[in-house]
Short mmCIF file of C-alpha atoms in Angstrom, two decimals:
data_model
loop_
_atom_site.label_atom_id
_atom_site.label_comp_id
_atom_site.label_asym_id
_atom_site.label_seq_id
_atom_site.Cartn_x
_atom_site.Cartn_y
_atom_site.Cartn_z
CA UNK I 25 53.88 138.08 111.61
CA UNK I 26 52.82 137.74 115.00
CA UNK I 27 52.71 141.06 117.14
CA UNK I 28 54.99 140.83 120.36
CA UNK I 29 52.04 141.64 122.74
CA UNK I 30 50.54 138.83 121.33
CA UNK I 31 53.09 136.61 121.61
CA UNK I 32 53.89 137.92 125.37
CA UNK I 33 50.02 137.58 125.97
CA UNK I 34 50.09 133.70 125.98
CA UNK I 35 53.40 133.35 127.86
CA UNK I 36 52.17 135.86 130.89
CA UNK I 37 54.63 138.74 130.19
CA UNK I 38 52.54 141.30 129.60
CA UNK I 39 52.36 144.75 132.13
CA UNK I 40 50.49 143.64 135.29
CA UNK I 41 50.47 140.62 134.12
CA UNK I 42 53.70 139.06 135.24
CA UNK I 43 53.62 135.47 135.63
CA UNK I 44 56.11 133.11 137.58
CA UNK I 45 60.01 132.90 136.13
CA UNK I 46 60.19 130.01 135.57
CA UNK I 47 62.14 127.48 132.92
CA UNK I 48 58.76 127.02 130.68
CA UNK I 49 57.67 130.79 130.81
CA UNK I 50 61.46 131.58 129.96
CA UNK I 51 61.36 129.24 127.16
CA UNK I 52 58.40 130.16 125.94
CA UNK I 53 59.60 134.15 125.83
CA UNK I 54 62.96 132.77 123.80
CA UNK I 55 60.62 131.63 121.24
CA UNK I 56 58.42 134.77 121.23
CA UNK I 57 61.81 136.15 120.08
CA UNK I 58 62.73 133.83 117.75
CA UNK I 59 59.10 134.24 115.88
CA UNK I 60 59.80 137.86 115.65
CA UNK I 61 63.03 137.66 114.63
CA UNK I 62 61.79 135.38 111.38
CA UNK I 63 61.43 137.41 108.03
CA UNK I 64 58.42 137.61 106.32
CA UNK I 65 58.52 134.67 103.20
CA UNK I 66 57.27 136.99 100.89
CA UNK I 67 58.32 140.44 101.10
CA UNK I 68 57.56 143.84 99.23
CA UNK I 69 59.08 146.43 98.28
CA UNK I 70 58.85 149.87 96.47
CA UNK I 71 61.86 151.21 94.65
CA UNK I 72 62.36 154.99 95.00
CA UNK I 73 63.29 157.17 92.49
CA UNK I 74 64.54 157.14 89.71
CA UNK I 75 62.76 153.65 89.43
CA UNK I 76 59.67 154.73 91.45
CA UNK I 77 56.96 152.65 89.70
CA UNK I 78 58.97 149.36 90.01
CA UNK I 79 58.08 146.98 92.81
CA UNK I 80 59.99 143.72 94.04
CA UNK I 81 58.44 140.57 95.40
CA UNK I 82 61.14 138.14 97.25
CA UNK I 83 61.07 135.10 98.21
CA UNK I 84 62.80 134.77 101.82
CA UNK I 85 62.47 131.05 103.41
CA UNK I 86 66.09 130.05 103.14
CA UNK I 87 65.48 127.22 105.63
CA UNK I 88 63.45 125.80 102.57
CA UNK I 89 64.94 126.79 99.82
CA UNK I 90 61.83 128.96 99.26
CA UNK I 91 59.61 126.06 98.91
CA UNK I 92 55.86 127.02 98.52
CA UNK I 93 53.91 125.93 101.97
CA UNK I 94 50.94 127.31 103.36
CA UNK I 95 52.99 130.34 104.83
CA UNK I 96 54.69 131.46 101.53
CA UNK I 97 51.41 130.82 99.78
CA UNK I 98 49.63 133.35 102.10
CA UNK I 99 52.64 135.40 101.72
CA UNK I 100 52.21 135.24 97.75
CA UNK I 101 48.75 135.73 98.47
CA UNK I 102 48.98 139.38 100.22
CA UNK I 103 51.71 140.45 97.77
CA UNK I 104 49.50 140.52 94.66
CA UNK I 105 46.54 142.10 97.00
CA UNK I 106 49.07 144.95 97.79
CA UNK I 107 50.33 145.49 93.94
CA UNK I 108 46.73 145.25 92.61
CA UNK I 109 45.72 147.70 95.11
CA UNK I 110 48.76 150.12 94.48
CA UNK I 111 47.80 152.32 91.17
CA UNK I 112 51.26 153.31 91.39
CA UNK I 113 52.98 150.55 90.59
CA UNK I 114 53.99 149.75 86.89
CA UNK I 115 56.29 147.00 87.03
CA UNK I 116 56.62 143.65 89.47
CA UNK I 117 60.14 142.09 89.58
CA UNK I 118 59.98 138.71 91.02
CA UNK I 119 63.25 137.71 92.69
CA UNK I 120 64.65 135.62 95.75
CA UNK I 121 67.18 136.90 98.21
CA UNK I 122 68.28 133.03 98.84
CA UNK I 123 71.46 132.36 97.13
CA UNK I 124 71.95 129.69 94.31
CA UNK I 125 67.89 129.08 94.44
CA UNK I 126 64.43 130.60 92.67
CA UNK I 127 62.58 128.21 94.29
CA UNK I 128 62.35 124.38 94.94
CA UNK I 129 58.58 124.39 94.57
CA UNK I 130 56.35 122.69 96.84
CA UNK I 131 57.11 122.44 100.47
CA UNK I 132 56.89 118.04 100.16
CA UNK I 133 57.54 117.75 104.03
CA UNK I 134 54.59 120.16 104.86
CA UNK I 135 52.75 117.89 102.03
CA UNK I 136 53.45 114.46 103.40
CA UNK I 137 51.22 115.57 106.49
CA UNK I 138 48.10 116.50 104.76
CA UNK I 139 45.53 114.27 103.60
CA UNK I 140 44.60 113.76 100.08
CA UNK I 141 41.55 116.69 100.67
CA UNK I 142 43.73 118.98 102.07
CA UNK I 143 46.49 118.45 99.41
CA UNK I 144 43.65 119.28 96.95
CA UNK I 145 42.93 122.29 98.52
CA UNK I 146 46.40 123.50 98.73
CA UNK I 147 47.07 122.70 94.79
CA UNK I 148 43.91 124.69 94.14
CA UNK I 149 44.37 127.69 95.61
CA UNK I 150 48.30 127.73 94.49
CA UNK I 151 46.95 127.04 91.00
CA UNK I 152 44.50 130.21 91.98
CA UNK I 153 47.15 132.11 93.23
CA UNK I 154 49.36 131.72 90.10
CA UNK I 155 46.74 132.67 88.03
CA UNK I 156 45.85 135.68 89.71
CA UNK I 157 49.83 136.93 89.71
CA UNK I 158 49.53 136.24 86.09
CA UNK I 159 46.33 138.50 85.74
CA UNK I 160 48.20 141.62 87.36
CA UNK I 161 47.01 144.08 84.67
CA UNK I 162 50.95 145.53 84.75
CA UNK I 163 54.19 143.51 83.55
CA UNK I 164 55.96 140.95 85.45
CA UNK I 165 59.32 139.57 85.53
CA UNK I 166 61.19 136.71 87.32
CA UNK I 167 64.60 137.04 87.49
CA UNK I 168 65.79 133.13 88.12
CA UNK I 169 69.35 132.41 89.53
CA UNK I 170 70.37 128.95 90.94
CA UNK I 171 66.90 126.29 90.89
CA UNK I 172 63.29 126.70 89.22
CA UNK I 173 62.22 123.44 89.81
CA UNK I 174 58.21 121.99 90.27
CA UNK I 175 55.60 124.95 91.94
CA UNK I 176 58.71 127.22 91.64
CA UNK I 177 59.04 126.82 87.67
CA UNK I 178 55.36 127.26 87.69
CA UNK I 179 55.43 130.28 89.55
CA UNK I 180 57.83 131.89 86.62
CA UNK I 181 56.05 130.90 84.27
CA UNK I 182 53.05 132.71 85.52
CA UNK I 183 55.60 136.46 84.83
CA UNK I 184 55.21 138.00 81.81
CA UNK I 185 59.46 137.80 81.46
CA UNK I 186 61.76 135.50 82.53
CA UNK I 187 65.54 136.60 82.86
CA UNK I 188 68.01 133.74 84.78
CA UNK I 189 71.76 133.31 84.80
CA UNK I 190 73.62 131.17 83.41
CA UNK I 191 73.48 128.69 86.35
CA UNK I 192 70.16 128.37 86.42
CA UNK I 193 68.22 125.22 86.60
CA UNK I 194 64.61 124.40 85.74
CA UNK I 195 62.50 121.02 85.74
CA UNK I 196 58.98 119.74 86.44
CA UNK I 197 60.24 116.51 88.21
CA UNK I 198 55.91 116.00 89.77
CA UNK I 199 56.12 112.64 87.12
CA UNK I 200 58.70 111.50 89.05
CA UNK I 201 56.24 111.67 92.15
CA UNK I 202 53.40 110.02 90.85
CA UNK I 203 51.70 113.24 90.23
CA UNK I 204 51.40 115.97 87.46
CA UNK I 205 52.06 119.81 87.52
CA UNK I 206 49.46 121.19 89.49
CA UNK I 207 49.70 125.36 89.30
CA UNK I 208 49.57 125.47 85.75
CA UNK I 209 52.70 123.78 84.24
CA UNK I 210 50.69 121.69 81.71
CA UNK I 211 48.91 124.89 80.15
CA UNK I 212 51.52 127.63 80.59
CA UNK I 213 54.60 125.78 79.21
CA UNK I 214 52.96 124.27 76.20
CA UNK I 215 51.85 127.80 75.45
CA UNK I 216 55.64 128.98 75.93
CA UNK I 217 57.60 126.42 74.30
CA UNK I 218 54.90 124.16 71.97
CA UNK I 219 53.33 121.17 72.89
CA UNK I 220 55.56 118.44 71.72
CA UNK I 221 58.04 120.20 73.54
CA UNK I 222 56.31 120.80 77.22
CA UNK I 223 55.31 117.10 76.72
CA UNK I 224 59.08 115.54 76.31
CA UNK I 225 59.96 117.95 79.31
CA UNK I 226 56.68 116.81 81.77
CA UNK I 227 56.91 113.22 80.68
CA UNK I 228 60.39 112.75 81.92
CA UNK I 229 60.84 115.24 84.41
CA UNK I 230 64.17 116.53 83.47
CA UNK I 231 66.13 119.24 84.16
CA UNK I 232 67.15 121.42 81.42
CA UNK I 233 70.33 124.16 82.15
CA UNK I 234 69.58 128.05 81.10
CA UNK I 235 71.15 127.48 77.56
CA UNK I 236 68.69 125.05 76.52
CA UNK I 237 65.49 127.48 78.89
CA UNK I 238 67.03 130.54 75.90
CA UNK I 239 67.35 128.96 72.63
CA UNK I 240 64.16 126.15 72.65
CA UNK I 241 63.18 126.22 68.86
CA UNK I 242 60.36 124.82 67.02
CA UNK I 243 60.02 123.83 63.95
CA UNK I 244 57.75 125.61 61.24
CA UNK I 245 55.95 124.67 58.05
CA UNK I 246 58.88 125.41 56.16
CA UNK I 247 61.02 123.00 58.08
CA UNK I 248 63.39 125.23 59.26
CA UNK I 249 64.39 126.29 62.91
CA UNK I 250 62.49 129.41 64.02
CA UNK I 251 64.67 129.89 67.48
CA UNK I 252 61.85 131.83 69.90
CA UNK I 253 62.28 132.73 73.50
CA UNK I 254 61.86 129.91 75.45
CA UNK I 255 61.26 129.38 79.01
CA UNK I 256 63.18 132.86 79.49
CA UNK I 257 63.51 135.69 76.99
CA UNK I 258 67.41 136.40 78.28
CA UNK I 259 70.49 134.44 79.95
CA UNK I 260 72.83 136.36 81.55
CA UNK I 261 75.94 135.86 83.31
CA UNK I 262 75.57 134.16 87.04
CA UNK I 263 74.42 136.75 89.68
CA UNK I 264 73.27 139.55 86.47
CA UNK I 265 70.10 138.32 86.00
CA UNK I 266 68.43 141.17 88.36
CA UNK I 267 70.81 143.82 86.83
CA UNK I 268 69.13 143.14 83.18
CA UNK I 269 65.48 142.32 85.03
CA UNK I 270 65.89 145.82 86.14
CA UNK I 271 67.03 147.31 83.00
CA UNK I 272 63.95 146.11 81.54
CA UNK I 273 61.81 147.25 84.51
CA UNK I 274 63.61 150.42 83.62
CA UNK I 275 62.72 150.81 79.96
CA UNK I 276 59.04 149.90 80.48
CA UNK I 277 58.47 152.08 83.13
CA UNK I 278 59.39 154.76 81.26
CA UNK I 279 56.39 154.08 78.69
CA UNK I 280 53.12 155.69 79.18
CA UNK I 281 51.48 153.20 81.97
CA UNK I 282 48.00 152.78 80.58
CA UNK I 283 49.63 152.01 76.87
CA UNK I 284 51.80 148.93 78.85
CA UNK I 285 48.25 147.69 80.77
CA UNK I 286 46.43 147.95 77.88
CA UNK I 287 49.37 146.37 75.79
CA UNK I 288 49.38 143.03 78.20
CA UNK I 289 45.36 142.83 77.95
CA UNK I 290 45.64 143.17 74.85
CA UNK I 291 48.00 140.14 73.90
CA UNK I 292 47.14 138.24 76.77
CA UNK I 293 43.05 137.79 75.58
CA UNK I 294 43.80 138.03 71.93
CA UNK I 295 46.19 134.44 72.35
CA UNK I 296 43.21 132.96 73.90
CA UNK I 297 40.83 133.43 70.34
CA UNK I 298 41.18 133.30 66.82
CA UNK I 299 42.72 136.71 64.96
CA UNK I 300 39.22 138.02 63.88
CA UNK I 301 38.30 138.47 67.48
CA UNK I 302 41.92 139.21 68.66
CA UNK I 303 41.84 141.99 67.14
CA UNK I 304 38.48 143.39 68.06
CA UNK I 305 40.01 142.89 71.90
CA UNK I 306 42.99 145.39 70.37
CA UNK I 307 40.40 147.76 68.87
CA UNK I 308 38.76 147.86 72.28
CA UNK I 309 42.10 148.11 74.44
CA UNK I 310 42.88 151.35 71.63
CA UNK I 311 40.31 152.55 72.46
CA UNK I 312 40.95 152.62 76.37
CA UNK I 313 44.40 154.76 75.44
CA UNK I 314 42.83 157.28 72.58
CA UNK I 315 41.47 160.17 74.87
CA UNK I 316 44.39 159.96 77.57
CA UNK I 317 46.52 163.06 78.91
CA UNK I 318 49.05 160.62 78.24
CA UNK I 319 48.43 159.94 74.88
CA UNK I 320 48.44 164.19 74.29
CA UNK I 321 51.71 164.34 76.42
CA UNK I 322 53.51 161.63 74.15
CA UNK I 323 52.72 163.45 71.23
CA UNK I 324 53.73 166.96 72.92
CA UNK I 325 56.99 165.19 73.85
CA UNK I 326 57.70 163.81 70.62
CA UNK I 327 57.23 167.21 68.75
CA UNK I 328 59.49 169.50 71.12
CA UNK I 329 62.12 166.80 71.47
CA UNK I 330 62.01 165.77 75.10
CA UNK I 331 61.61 163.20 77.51
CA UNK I 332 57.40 162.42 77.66
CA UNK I 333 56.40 163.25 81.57
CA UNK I 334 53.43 160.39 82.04
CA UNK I 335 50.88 160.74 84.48
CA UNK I 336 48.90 157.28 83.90
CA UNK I 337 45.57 160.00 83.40
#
Protein backbone atom coordinates (compact mmCIF):
# COMPACT_ATOMS: atom_id res chain seq x y z
CA UNK A 1 0.00 0.00 0.00
CA UNK A 2 1.01 3.33 -0.80
CA UNK A 3 2.61 5.43 2.14
CA UNK A 4 0.62 8.77 2.83
CA UNK A 5 3.77 10.97 2.30
CA UNK A 6 3.88 9.51 -0.85
CA UNK A 7 0.66 9.95 -1.82
CA UNK A 8 0.69 13.74 -0.36
CA UNK A 9 4.10 14.12 -2.28
CA UNK A 10 2.42 14.17 -5.78
CA UNK A 11 -0.62 16.24 -4.76
CA UNK A 12 1.70 19.17 -3.03
CA UNK A 13 0.63 18.59 0.62
CA UNK A 14 3.56 17.85 2.09
CA UNK A 15 5.29 20.34 5.12
CA UNK A 16 6.71 23.40 3.28
CA UNK A 17 5.40 22.26 0.55
CA UNK A 18 1.89 23.57 0.44
CA UNK A 19 0.49 23.98 -2.86
CA UNK A 20 -2.63 26.10 -4.00
CA UNK A 21 -6.35 24.87 -2.56
CA UNK A 22 -7.74 24.35 -5.11
CA UNK A 23 -10.71 21.84 -6.55
CA UNK A 24 -7.96 19.42 -8.34
CA UNK A 25 -5.40 19.44 -5.37
CA UNK A 26 -8.56 18.80 -3.06
CA UNK A 27 -9.60 16.02 -5.19
CA UNK A 28 -6.59 14.63 -5.56
CA UNK A 29 -6.04 14.56 -1.43
CA UNK A 30 -9.77 12.73 -1.26
CA UNK A 31 -8.26 10.06 -3.23
CA UNK A 32 -4.96 9.89 -1.28
CA UNK A 33 -7.53 8.93 1.40
CA UNK A 34 -9.46 6.67 -0.30
CA UNK A 35 -6.09 4.59 -1.40
CA UNK A 36 -5.24 4.37 2.19
CA UNK A 37 -8.32 3.54 3.36
CA UNK A 38 -8.32 0.24 0.82
CA UNK A 39 -7.33 -3.14 2.57
CA UNK A 40 -4.61 -5.02 1.54
CA UNK A 41 -6.09 -8.10 -1.05
CA UNK A 42 -4.12 -10.50 0.58
CA UNK A 43 -3.63 -10.26 4.15
CA UNK A 44 -1.64 -12.20 6.96
CA UNK A 45 -2.00 -13.08 9.96
CA UNK A 46 -0.47 -14.94 13.03
CA UNK A 47 -2.74 -16.59 15.52
CA UNK A 48 -1.61 -16.25 19.16
CA UNK A 49 -1.69 -18.72 21.57
CA UNK A 50 -2.99 -21.42 22.10
CA UNK A 51 -2.84 -21.78 18.20
CA UNK A 52 0.52 -19.94 17.86
CA UNK A 53 2.03 -21.82 14.88
CA UNK A 54 -1.15 -21.38 12.71
CA UNK A 55 -1.17 -18.61 10.13
CA UNK A 56 -4.19 -17.24 7.94
CA UNK A 57 -4.01 -15.95 4.41
CA UNK A 58 -7.37 -13.92 3.29
CA UNK A 59 -8.51 -12.94 0.47
CA UNK A 60 -10.01 -9.24 0.84
CA UNK A 61 -11.17 -7.64 -2.71
CA UNK A 62 -14.89 -7.69 -2.12
CA UNK A 63 -15.37 -5.21 -4.98
CA UNK A 64 -14.29 -8.37 -7.06
CA UNK A 65 -15.38 -11.04 -5.50
CA UNK A 66 -11.69 -11.79 -4.81
CA UNK A 67 -10.90 -12.25 -8.37
CA UNK A 68 -7.11 -12.86 -9.04
CA UNK A 69 -5.60 -9.52 -10.90
CA UNK A 70 -2.25 -8.31 -10.89
CA UNK A 71 -2.78 -6.75 -7.31
CA UNK A 72 -4.04 -9.96 -5.53
CA UNK A 73 -1.43 -11.89 -7.45
CA UNK A 74 1.37 -9.70 -5.92
CA UNK A 75 -0.53 -9.93 -2.80
CA UNK A 76 -0.43 -13.91 -3.06
CA UNK A 77 2.96 -13.40 -4.06
CA UNK A 78 4.36 -11.67 -0.67
CA UNK A 79 2.18 -13.96 1.47
CA UNK A 80 4.04 -17.20 0.67
CA UNK A 81 7.52 -15.04 0.84
CA UNK A 82 6.45 -14.13 4.48
CA UNK A 83 5.32 -17.91 5.54
CA UNK A 84 8.41 -19.44 3.85
CA UNK A 85 10.48 -17.02 5.63
CA UNK A 86 8.69 -17.50 9.10
CA UNK A 87 10.29 -20.88 10.76
CA UNK A 88 7.57 -20.47 13.09
CA UNK A 89 4.82 -21.15 11.30
CA UNK A 90 3.37 -24.78 11.05
CA UNK A 91 0.15 -24.49 9.50
CA UNK A 92 -1.41 -21.99 6.55
CA UNK A 93 -5.25 -21.67 6.58
CA UNK A 94 -6.42 -20.22 3.42
CA UNK A 95 -9.71 -18.35 3.85
CA UNK A 96 -11.68 -15.20 2.47
CA UNK A 97 -13.32 -12.61 4.65
CA UNK A 98 -15.88 -11.88 1.58
CA UNK A 99 -19.15 -13.40 2.31
CA UNK A 100 -20.85 -16.16 0.13
CA UNK A 101 -17.42 -16.27 -2.11
CA UNK A 102 -13.73 -18.24 -2.14
CA UNK A 103 -12.95 -16.71 -5.10
CA UNK A 104 -14.30 -16.03 -8.69
CA UNK A 105 -10.90 -16.62 -10.24
CA UNK A 106 -9.45 -14.47 -12.75
CA UNK A 107 -10.04 -10.80 -12.72
CA UNK A 108 -11.68 -11.08 -16.81
CA UNK A 109 -12.17 -7.18 -16.86
CA UNK A 110 -8.45 -6.55 -15.91
CA UNK A 111 -7.88 -9.45 -18.69
CA UNK A 112 -9.86 -8.01 -21.54
CA UNK A 113 -7.20 -5.06 -21.51
CA UNK A 114 -4.08 -6.98 -21.93
CA UNK A 115 -2.74 -8.26 -25.00
CA UNK A 116 -2.30 -11.83 -25.80
CA UNK A 117 1.72 -11.44 -24.40
CA UNK A 118 0.76 -9.93 -21.44
CA UNK A 119 -2.11 -12.42 -20.73
CA UNK A 120 0.68 -15.05 -21.12
CA UNK A 121 2.67 -13.56 -18.70
CA UNK A 122 0.03 -13.16 -16.16
CA UNK A 123 -1.13 -17.05 -16.55
CA UNK A 124 2.53 -17.89 -16.04
CA UNK A 125 3.44 -16.42 -13.15
CA UNK A 126 -0.18 -17.32 -11.46
CA UNK A 127 0.57 -20.88 -12.60
CA UNK A 128 4.16 -20.07 -10.74
CA UNK A 129 2.62 -18.68 -7.93
CA UNK A 130 0.27 -21.68 -7.32
CA UNK A 131 2.93 -23.90 -7.52
CA UNK A 132 5.08 -22.30 -5.17
CA UNK A 133 1.98 -22.09 -2.38
CA UNK A 134 1.77 -25.71 -3.08
CA UNK A 135 5.59 -26.27 -2.34
CA UNK A 136 5.28 -24.56 1.24
CA UNK A 137 7.24 -27.35 3.03
CA UNK A 138 4.25 -27.05 5.98
CA UNK A 139 0.41 -28.05 5.51
CA UNK A 140 -2.15 -26.02 3.88
CA UNK A 141 -5.77 -25.74 4.02
CA UNK A 142 -8.56 -23.82 2.16
CA UNK A 143 -11.51 -23.46 3.87
CA UNK A 144 -14.18 -22.73 0.80
CA UNK A 145 -17.63 -21.11 1.60
CA UNK A 146 -19.91 -19.62 -1.15
CA UNK A 147 -17.87 -19.84 -5.01
CA UNK A 148 -14.51 -21.71 -6.10
CA UNK A 149 -14.86 -21.16 -9.53
CA UNK A 150 -11.79 -20.91 -12.51
CA UNK A 151 -8.10 -19.43 -10.92
CA UNK A 152 -10.00 -19.57 -7.57
CA UNK A 153 -10.69 -23.51 -7.73
CA UNK A 154 -7.16 -23.70 -8.86
CA UNK A 155 -5.87 -21.87 -6.11
CA UNK A 156 -7.55 -24.66 -3.60
CA UNK A 157 -6.47 -27.11 -5.20
CA UNK A 158 -2.92 -26.04 -4.82
CA UNK A 159 -3.72 -26.62 -0.34
CA UNK A 160 -2.89 -29.68 0.94
CA UNK A 161 -6.86 -29.78 2.53
CA UNK A 162 -9.85 -28.56 1.38
CA UNK A 163 -12.80 -28.03 3.93
CA UNK A 164 -16.13 -25.94 2.32
CA UNK A 165 -19.71 -25.70 3.49
CA UNK A 166 -22.36 -26.97 2.34
CA UNK A 167 -23.10 -24.02 -0.02
CA UNK A 168 -20.21 -24.13 -1.69
CA UNK A 169 -19.75 -24.03 -5.37
CA UNK A 170 -16.85 -25.10 -7.60
CA UNK A 171 -16.34 -25.19 -11.55
CA UNK A 172 -13.64 -24.68 -14.18
CA UNK A 173 -16.03 -22.81 -16.62
CA UNK A 174 -12.22 -21.49 -18.91
CA UNK A 175 -13.94 -24.09 -21.83
CA UNK A 176 -16.66 -22.01 -21.83
CA UNK A 177 -14.17 -19.06 -22.75
CA UNK A 178 -12.35 -20.51 -25.41
CA UNK A 179 -9.51 -21.25 -23.17
CA UNK A 180 -8.26 -24.05 -20.77
CA UNK A 181 -7.26 -23.99 -17.00
CA UNK A 182 -4.22 -22.19 -16.85
CA UNK A 183 -2.72 -22.40 -12.96
CA UNK A 184 -2.75 -25.95 -12.86
CA UNK A 185 -6.38 -27.26 -13.07
CA UNK A 186 -5.56 -29.89 -15.77
CA UNK A 187 -2.71 -31.58 -13.57
CA UNK A 188 -3.92 -31.02 -10.01
CA UNK A 189 -7.56 -32.19 -10.39
CA UNK A 190 -6.86 -35.28 -12.39
CA UNK A 191 -4.43 -36.13 -9.63
CA UNK A 192 -7.36 -35.44 -6.99
CA UNK A 193 -10.29 -36.93 -8.48
CA UNK A 194 -8.90 -39.39 -11.62
CA UNK A 195 -8.67 -38.54 -15.01
CA UNK A 196 -11.89 -39.56 -16.55
CA UNK A 197 -13.31 -37.62 -13.95
CA UNK A 198 -11.29 -34.05 -14.18
CA UNK A 199 -11.94 -34.57 -17.95
CA UNK A 200 -16.04 -34.75 -17.80
CA UNK A 201 -15.67 -31.72 -15.29
CA UNK A 202 -13.03 -29.45 -17.72
CA UNK A 203 -14.79 -30.48 -20.88
CA UNK A 204 -18.07 -29.04 -19.88
CA UNK A 205 -17.31 -26.55 -17.47
CA UNK A 206 -19.85 -27.32 -14.90
CA UNK A 207 -20.47 -26.54 -11.64
CA UNK A 208 -20.64 -29.24 -9.19
CA UNK A 209 -22.35 -28.35 -5.39
CA UNK A 210 -20.12 -29.47 -2.14
CA UNK A 211 -21.97 -32.92 -1.96
CA UNK A 212 -20.81 -34.07 -5.17
CA UNK A 213 -16.76 -31.91 -4.32
CA UNK A 214 -17.06 -34.84 -0.85
CA UNK A 215 -18.19 -38.06 -2.11
CA UNK A 216 -16.45 -38.20 -5.98
CA UNK A 217 -15.74 -42.04 -6.26
CA UNK A 218 -13.87 -44.03 -8.68
CA UNK A 219 -14.14 -47.11 -9.67
CA UNK A 220 -11.49 -49.96 -8.96
CA UNK A 221 -10.42 -53.23 -10.51
CA UNK A 222 -12.88 -54.96 -8.59
CA UNK A 223 -15.72 -52.90 -9.93
CA UNK A 224 -16.88 -51.61 -6.93
CA UNK A 225 -17.14 -47.92 -5.61
CA UNK A 226 -14.06 -46.94 -3.57
CA UNK A 227 -15.65 -43.37 -2.28
CA UNK A 228 -12.15 -41.13 -1.73
CA UNK A 229 -11.96 -37.52 -0.79
CA UNK A 230 -12.65 -35.58 -3.56
CA UNK A 231 -12.13 -32.05 -4.34
CA UNK A 232 -12.40 -31.49 -0.40
CA UNK A 233 -11.66 -34.00 2.36
CA UNK A 234 -14.84 -32.49 4.60
CA UNK A 235 -18.35 -30.63 4.07
CA UNK A 236 -19.60 -28.91 6.76
CA UNK A 237 -22.52 -26.98 7.57
CA UNK A 238 -22.69 -23.25 5.81
CA UNK A 239 -20.43 -20.71 7.64
CA UNK A 240 -18.40 -24.01 9.77
CA UNK A 241 -16.06 -24.65 7.34
CA UNK A 242 -13.22 -22.41 9.20
CA UNK A 243 -14.37 -23.83 12.63
CA UNK A 244 -13.33 -27.55 11.37
CA UNK A 245 -10.26 -25.91 9.08
CA UNK A 246 -9.11 -24.81 12.41
CA UNK A 247 -9.70 -27.89 14.29
CA UNK A 248 -7.48 -29.52 11.95
CA UNK A 249 -4.91 -26.68 12.05
CA UNK A 250 -5.27 -27.50 15.70
CA UNK A 251 -4.51 -31.21 15.74
CA UNK A 252 -1.52 -30.89 13.38
CA UNK A 253 0.06 -28.29 15.09
CA UNK A 254 0.23 -30.13 17.93
CA UNK A 255 2.52 -32.86 16.11
CA UNK A 256 6.19 -32.57 16.21
CA UNK A 257 6.80 -29.86 13.23
CA UNK A 258 9.72 -31.45 11.42
CA UNK A 259 7.71 -35.05 11.45
CA UNK A 260 4.57 -32.92 9.52
CA UNK A 261 7.38 -31.20 6.89
CA UNK A 262 8.98 -34.19 6.42
CA UNK A 263 5.55 -36.09 6.24
CA UNK A 264 4.28 -33.65 3.15
CA UNK A 265 7.84 -34.14 1.32
CA UNK A 266 7.56 -37.21 1.79
CA UNK A 267 4.09 -38.00 0.03
CA UNK A 268 4.25 -35.17 -2.10
CA UNK A 269 7.71 -36.59 -4.19
CA UNK A 270 6.93 -40.19 -3.60
CA UNK A 271 3.29 -39.61 -5.89
CA UNK A 272 5.47 -38.22 -8.49
CA UNK A 273 7.63 -41.91 -8.99
CA UNK A 274 7.06 -45.40 -8.92
CA UNK A 275 6.97 -47.20 -5.14
CA UNK A 276 10.64 -48.49 -5.39
CA UNK A 277 11.86 -44.96 -5.41
CA UNK A 278 8.94 -43.57 -3.26
CA UNK A 279 10.09 -45.12 -0.75
CA UNK A 280 13.76 -44.40 -0.88
CA UNK A 281 12.38 -40.48 -0.76
CA UNK A 282 10.63 -41.86 2.78
CA UNK A 283 13.88 -43.52 3.88
CA UNK A 284 15.60 -40.21 3.24
CA UNK A 285 12.79 -37.87 4.83
CA UNK A 286 13.27 -40.66 8.14
CA UNK A 287 16.14 -39.99 8.15
CA UNK A 288 15.81 -36.05 8.42
CA UNK A 289 13.52 -36.80 11.81
CA UNK A 290 15.83 -39.77 13.50
CA UNK A 291 18.39 -37.59 15.53
CA UNK A 292 15.80 -34.73 16.51
CA UNK A 293 15.23 -33.29 20.19
CA UNK A 294 11.88 -33.79 19.03
CA UNK A 295 11.98 -37.17 18.20
CA UNK A 296 13.69 -37.81 22.08
CA UNK A 297 10.90 -35.49 23.54
CA UNK A 298 8.02 -37.63 21.86
CA UNK A 299 9.34 -40.61 23.23
CA UNK A 300 9.96 -38.90 26.82
CA UNK A 301 6.32 -37.76 26.55
CA UNK A 302 4.92 -40.94 25.64
CA UNK A 303 6.66 -42.86 28.56
CA UNK A 304 5.68 -40.38 31.55
CA UNK A 305 2.19 -39.86 30.17
CA UNK A 306 2.07 -36.23 29.14
CA UNK A 307 1.50 -33.83 26.60
CA UNK A 308 5.01 -33.91 24.14
CA UNK A 309 6.48 -30.07 24.41
CA UNK A 310 8.01 -29.75 20.57
CA UNK A 311 10.61 -27.46 19.80
CA UNK A 312 10.95 -28.12 15.83
CA UNK A 313 15.06 -28.83 16.94
Amino acid sequence: MRSLRGILAVSGHLAGRRAPANNAHLALFSRALQILAQQEPVRLQKLSAPDSGVVEMRLERPEARNAIGREMLQGLRSAIEKVKADATANVVLLASSVPKVFCAGADLKERRLMSPCEVREFVNSLRSTFLSFEALSIPTIAIVEGAAFGGGLELALSCDLRICGENATFSLPETGLAIIPGAGGTQRLPRIVGKSRAKELIFTGRRFDAVEAVTMGKKNHYDMYVFIAGVVNYCVPAGEAYKRALELAQEINQKGPLAIRMAKKAINQGMEVDLSAGLAVEEECYEQVLHTQDRLEGLAAFAEKRKPVYTGK
